[in-house]
């Protein structure tokens, strides 16, 4: 059976932060936590870009990333191998993720801190349980 992104809906609820791993042009790794990962369709995911200085620089040099998704109900983890496609700072996808971040951050008293700069869209090239 082939694993699909639509099989992992619990990973996109924001209960447990996802993790992104990138590499610089020199091969230096960087790992960051992600506040929100959204499923765009069965081949693409979108990451909230709020504080991505080093990650964004790495993706400009090497447009690949490994993303660890976690099912907030079971704790099961999945590794997504991805290819950076584009960054969006407006439109329906941006608005959807911005609304999710606003709702989540308001619940924990961080509404004034958490502002979405962009949504980074990635093509998932491989997906497997960890």
Coordinates of N, CA and C in Angstrom, one line a residue:
X1 N 0.8 -1.2 0.0 CA 0.0 0.0 0.0 C 0.9 1.2 0.0
X2 N 0.6 2.2 -0.9 CA 1.3 3.4 -0.9 C 0.7 4.4 0.0
X3 N 1.6 5.1 0.8 CA 1.2 6.1 1.8 C 0.9 7.4 1.0
X4 N -0.2 8.0 1.3 CA -0.5 9.3 0.7 C -0.7 10.4 1.8
X5 N -0.5 11.6 1.4 CA -0.7 12.7 2.3 C -2.1 12.8 2.9
X6 N -3.1 12.4 2.1 CA -4.4 12.4 2.6 C -4.6 11.3 3.7
X7 N -3.7 10.4 3.9 CA -3.8 9.4 4.9 C -3.3 10.0 6.3
X8 N -2.7 11.1 6.2 CA -2.0 11.7 7.4 C -2.7 13.0 7.9
X9 N -4.0 13.1 7.8 CA -4.7 14.3 8.2 C -4.4 14.7 9.6
X10 N -4.2 13.8 10.5 CA -3.9 14.1 11.9 C -2.6 14.8 12.1
X11 N -1.7 14.7 11.1 CA -0.4 15.3 11.2 C -0.5 16.8 10.8
X12 N -1.6 17.2 10.3 CA -1.8 18.6 9.8 C -2.7 19.4 10.8
X13 N -2.9 18.9 12.0 CA -3.8 19.6 12.9 C -3.0 20.6 13.8
X14 N -1.7 20.5 13.8 CA -0.9 21.5 14.5 C -0.8 21.1 16.0
X15 N -1.1 19.9 16.4 CA -1.0 19.4 17.8 C 0.5 19.3 18.2
X16 N 1.2 18.6 17.3 CA 2.7 18.4 17.6 C 3.4 19.1 16.5
X17 N 4.4 20.0 16.8 CA 5.1 20.7 15.7 C 5.9 19.7 14.8
X18 N 5.9 20.1 13.6 CA 6.7 19.3 12.6 C 8.2 19.9 12.7
X19 N 9.1 19.2 12.0 CA 10.5 19.6 12.0 C 10.9 19.6 10.5
X20 N 11.7 20.6 10.1 CA 12.3 20.7 8.8 C 13.8 20.7 8.9
X21 N 14.4 19.9 8.1 CA 15.9 19.8 8.0 C 16.3 20.2 6.6
X22 N 17.2 21.2 6.5 CA 17.8 21.7 5.3 C 19.3 21.7 5.3
X23 N 19.9 21.9 4.2 CA 21.4 22.0 4.1 C 21.8 23.3 3.4
X24 N 22.9 23.8 3.9 CA 23.5 25.0 3.2 C 24.2 24.5 2.0
X25 N 24.6 25.4 1.2 CA 25.4 25.1 0.0 C 26.7 24.3 0.3
X26 N 27.2 24.6 1.6 CA 28.4 23.9 2.0 C 28.2 22.6 2.7
X27 N 26.9 22.2 2.8 CA 26.5 21.0 3.4 C 26.3 21.0 4.9
X28 N 26.2 22.2 5.5 CA 25.9 22.4 6.9 C 24.4 22.2 7.2
X29 N 24.0 21.3 8.0 CA 22.6 21.1 8.3 C 22.0 22.2 9.2
X30 N 20.7 22.4 9.0 CA 19.9 23.3 9.9 C 18.6 22.6 10.1
X31 N 18.1 22.6 11.4 CA 16.9 22.0 11.7 C 16.0 23.1 12.5
X32 N 14.8 23.2 12.1 CA 13.8 24.2 12.7 C 12.5 23.5 12.9
X33 N 11.8 24.0 14.0 CA 10.5 23.5 14.2 C 9.5 24.4 13.4
X34 N 8.4 23.7 13.0 CA 7.4 24.4 12.2 C 6.1 24.5 13.0
X35 N 5.5 25.7 13.1 CA 4.3 25.9 13.8 C 3.1 25.3 13.0
X36 N 3.1 25.4 11.7 CA 2.0 24.9 10.9 C 2.5 24.2 9.6
X37 N 1.9 23.1 9.3 CA 2.1 22.4 8.0 C 0.7 22.1 7.5
X38 N 0.4 22.5 6.3 CA -0.9 22.3 5.7 C -0.8 21.4 4.5
X39 N -1.7 20.5 4.4 CA -1.8 19.7 3.1 C -2.5 20.5 2.1
X40 N -1.8 20.7 0.9 CA -2.4 21.4 -0.2 C -3.2 20.5 -1.1
X41 N -2.6 19.3 -1.4 CA -3.2 18.2 -2.1 C -2.4 17.0 -1.8
X42 N -2.6 15.9 -2.6 CA -1.9 14.7 -2.3 C -0.4 14.7 -2.7
X43 N 0.1 15.8 -3.3 CA 1.5 15.8 -3.7 C 2.2 17.0 -3.1
X44 N 1.5 17.9 -2.5 CA 2.1 19.2 -2.0 C 1.7 19.5 -0.5
X45 N 2.7 20.1 0.2 CA 2.4 20.6 1.5 C 2.9 22.0 1.6
X46 N 2.3 22.8 2.5 CA 2.7 24.2 2.7 C 3.1 24.4 4.1
X47 N 4.2 25.1 4.3 CA 4.8 25.4 5.6 C 4.7 26.9 5.9
X48 N 4.3 27.2 7.1 CA 4.2 28.6 7.6 C 5.6 29.1 7.7
X49 N 5.9 30.2 7.0 CA 7.2 30.9 7.1 C 7.0 32.1 7.9
X50 N 7.5 32.0 9.2 CA 7.4 33.1 10.1 C 8.8 33.6 10.5
X51 N 9.7 32.7 10.7 CA 11.0 33.0 11.3 C 12.1 32.2 10.5
X52 N 12.0 32.1 9.2 CA 12.8 31.2 8.4 C 14.1 31.8 7.9
X53 N 14.9 32.6 8.6 CA 16.0 33.2 8.0 C 17.0 32.2 7.4
X54 N 17.6 31.3 8.2 CA 18.6 30.4 7.8 C 18.0 29.3 6.9
X55 N 16.7 28.8 7.2 CA 16.1 27.8 6.4 C 15.8 28.4 5.0
X56 N 15.4 29.6 4.9 CA 15.1 30.2 3.6 C 16.4 30.3 2.8
X57 N 17.5 30.7 3.4 CA 18.8 30.8 2.7 C 19.2 29.4 2.2
X58 N 19.1 28.4 3.1 CA 19.4 27.1 2.7 C 18.6 26.6 1.5
X59 N 17.3 26.9 1.5 CA 16.4 26.4 0.4 C 16.8 27.2 -0.9
X60 N 17.2 28.4 -0.8 CA 17.6 29.1 -2.0 C 18.9 28.4 -2.6
X61 N 19.7 27.9 -1.8 CA 21.0 27.2 -2.3 C 20.7 25.8 -2.7
X62 N 20.0 25.1 -1.8 CA 19.7 23.6 -2.0 C 18.2 23.5 -1.8
X63 N 17.4 23.4 -2.8 CA 15.9 23.5 -2.7 C 15.3 22.1 -2.3
X64 N 15.9 21.4 -1.4 CA 15.4 20.1 -0.9 C 15.3 20.2 0.6
X65 N 14.3 19.5 1.2 CA 14.2 19.5 2.6 C 13.6 18.1 3.1
X66 N 14.0 17.7 4.3 CA 13.3 16.5 4.9 C 12.4 17.1 6.0
X67 N 11.2 16.7 6.0 CA 10.2 17.2 7.0 C 9.7 16.0 7.8
X68 N 9.7 16.1 9.1 CA 9.2 15.1 10.0 C 7.8 15.5 10.4
X69 N 6.8 14.8 10.0 CA 5.4 15.0 10.4 C 5.1 14.1 11.5
X70 N 4.3 14.6 12.5 CA 3.9 13.8 13.7 C 2.4 13.7 13.8
X71 N 1.8 12.5 13.9 CA 0.4 12.3 14.2 C 0.2 12.7 15.6
X72 N -0.6 13.7 15.9 CA -0.9 14.2 17.2 C -1.7 13.2 18.1
X73 N -2.4 12.3 17.4 CA -3.2 11.3 18.2 C -2.4 10.1 18.6
X74 N -1.6 9.6 17.6 CA -0.9 8.3 17.9 C 0.6 8.5 18.2
X75 N 1.1 9.6 17.8 CA 2.6 9.8 18.0 C 3.4 9.3 16.8
X76 N 2.7 8.6 15.9 CA 3.4 8.0 14.7 C 4.1 9.2 13.9
X77 N 5.3 8.9 13.5 CA 6.1 9.9 12.7 C 6.3 9.5 11.3
X78 N 6.3 10.5 10.4 CA 6.5 10.2 9.0 C 7.6 11.2 8.4
X79 N 8.4 10.6 7.6 CA 9.4 11.5 6.9 C 9.0 11.8 5.5
X80 N 8.9 13.1 5.2 CA 8.6 13.5 3.9 C 9.8 14.1 3.2
X81 N 10.3 13.6 2.1 CA 11.3 14.2 1.3 C 10.7 15.1 0.4
X82 N 11.2 16.4 0.3 CA 10.5 17.4 -0.4 C 11.4 18.2 -1.3
X83 N 10.8 18.9 -2.3 CA 11.4 19.8 -3.2 C 10.7 21.2 -3.1
X84 N 11.4 22.2 -2.7 CA 10.8 23.5 -2.6 C 10.3 24.0 -4.0
X85 N 9.0 24.4 -4.0 CA 8.4 24.8 -5.3 C 8.2 26.4 -5.4
X86 N 7.7 27.0 -4.4 CA 7.4 28.4 -4.4 C 7.0 28.9 -3.0
X87 N 7.1 30.3 -2.9 CA 6.6 30.9 -1.7 C 5.5 31.9 -2.1
X88 N 4.4 31.9 -1.3 CA 3.3 32.7 -1.6 C 3.0 33.6 -0.4
X89 N 2.8 34.9 -0.7 CA 2.5 35.9 0.4 C 1.1 36.5 0.3
X90 N 0.3 35.9 -0.6 CA -1.1 36.2 -0.7 C -1.9 35.1 -1.4
X91 N -3.2 35.2 -1.4 CA -4.0 34.2 -2.1 C -4.7 33.3 -1.1
X92 N -5.5 32.4 -1.6 CA -6.4 31.5 -0.7 C -5.6 30.6 0.2
X93 N -4.5 30.1 -0.2 CA -3.7 29.2 0.6 C -3.0 30.0 1.7
X94 N -2.5 31.2 1.4 CA -1.9 32.1 2.4 C -3.0 32.5 3.4
X95 N -4.1 32.8 3.0 CA -5.2 33.3 3.9 C -5.6 32.1 4.8
X96 N -5.7 30.9 4.3 CA -6.1 29.8 5.1 C -5.1 29.5 6.2
X97 N -3.8 29.5 5.9 CA -2.8 29.2 6.9 C -2.7 30.4 7.9
X98 N -2.8 31.6 7.4 CA -2.8 32.8 8.3 C -3.9 32.7 9.3
X99 N -5.1 32.3 8.8 CA -6.3 32.2 9.8 C -6.0 31.1 10.8
X100 N -5.4 30.0 10.4 CA -5.0 28.9 11.4 C -4.0 29.4 12.4
X101 N -3.0 30.2 11.9 CA -2.0 30.7 12.9 C -2.6 31.7 13.8
X102 N -3.5 32.6 13.3 CA -4.2 33.6 14.1 C -5.0 32.9 15.2
X103 N -5.7 31.9 14.9 CA -6.6 31.2 15.8 C -5.7 30.5 16.9
X104 N -4.7 29.8 16.4 CA -3.9 29.0 17.4 C -3.1 30.0 18.3
X105 N -2.5 31.0 17.7 CA -1.7 31.9 18.6 C -2.6 32.7 19.5
X106 N -3.8 33.0 19.2 CA -4.7 33.7 20.1 C -5.0 32.8 21.3
X107 N -5.1 31.5 21.1 CA -5.4 30.6 22.2 C -4.3 30.5 23.2
X108 N -3.1 30.8 22.8 CA -2.0 30.7 23.8 C -1.4 32.1 24.1
X109 N -2.1 33.1 23.8 CA -1.7 34.5 24.1 C -0.6 35.1 23.4
X110 N -0.4 34.6 22.1 CA 0.7 35.0 21.3 C 0.3 35.7 20.0
X111 N -0.9 36.2 20.0 CA -1.5 36.8 18.7 C -0.6 37.9 18.2
X112 N 0.0 38.7 19.1 CA 0.8 39.8 18.7 C 2.2 39.4 18.2
X113 N 2.6 38.2 18.4 CA 3.9 37.7 18.1 C 3.9 36.9 16.8
X114 N 2.9 36.1 16.6 CA 2.9 35.2 15.4 C 2.3 35.8 14.2
X115 N 3.1 36.2 13.3 CA 2.6 36.8 12.0 C 3.2 36.0 10.8
X116 N 2.3 35.6 9.9 CA 2.7 34.9 8.8 C 3.4 35.8 7.7
X117 N 4.6 35.5 7.3 CA 5.3 36.3 6.3 C 5.0 35.7 4.9
X118 N 5.0 34.3 4.9 CA 4.7 33.7 3.6 C 4.3 32.2 3.9
X119 N 3.9 31.6 2.9 CA 3.6 30.1 2.9 C 4.5 29.5 1.9
X120 N 5.4 28.6 2.3 CA 6.3 27.9 1.4 C 5.7 26.6 1.0
X121 N 5.6 26.4 -0.3 CA 4.9 25.2 -0.9 C 6.1 24.2 -1.4
X122 N 5.9 23.0 -1.0 CA 6.8 21.9 -1.3 C 6.2 20.7 -2.0
X123 N 6.8 20.2 -3.0 CA 6.4 18.9 -3.6 C 6.9 17.8 -2.8
X124 N 6.1 16.9 -2.4 CA 6.6 15.7 -1.6 C 7.0 14.6 -2.6
X125 N 8.3 14.3 -2.6 CA 8.8 13.3 -3.5 C 8.9 11.9 -3.0
X126 N 8.9 11.8 -1.6 CA 8.8 10.5 -1.0 C 8.2 10.7 0.4
X127 N 7.5 9.6 0.8 CA 6.8 9.7 2.1 C 6.9 8.3 2.7
X128 N 7.3 8.2 4.0 CA 7.4 6.9 4.6 C 7.3 7.1 6.1
X129 N 6.8 6.0 6.8 CA 6.7 6.0 8.3 C 8.2 5.9 8.8
X130 N 8.4 6.5 10.0 CA 9.7 6.4 10.7 C 9.6 5.3 11.6

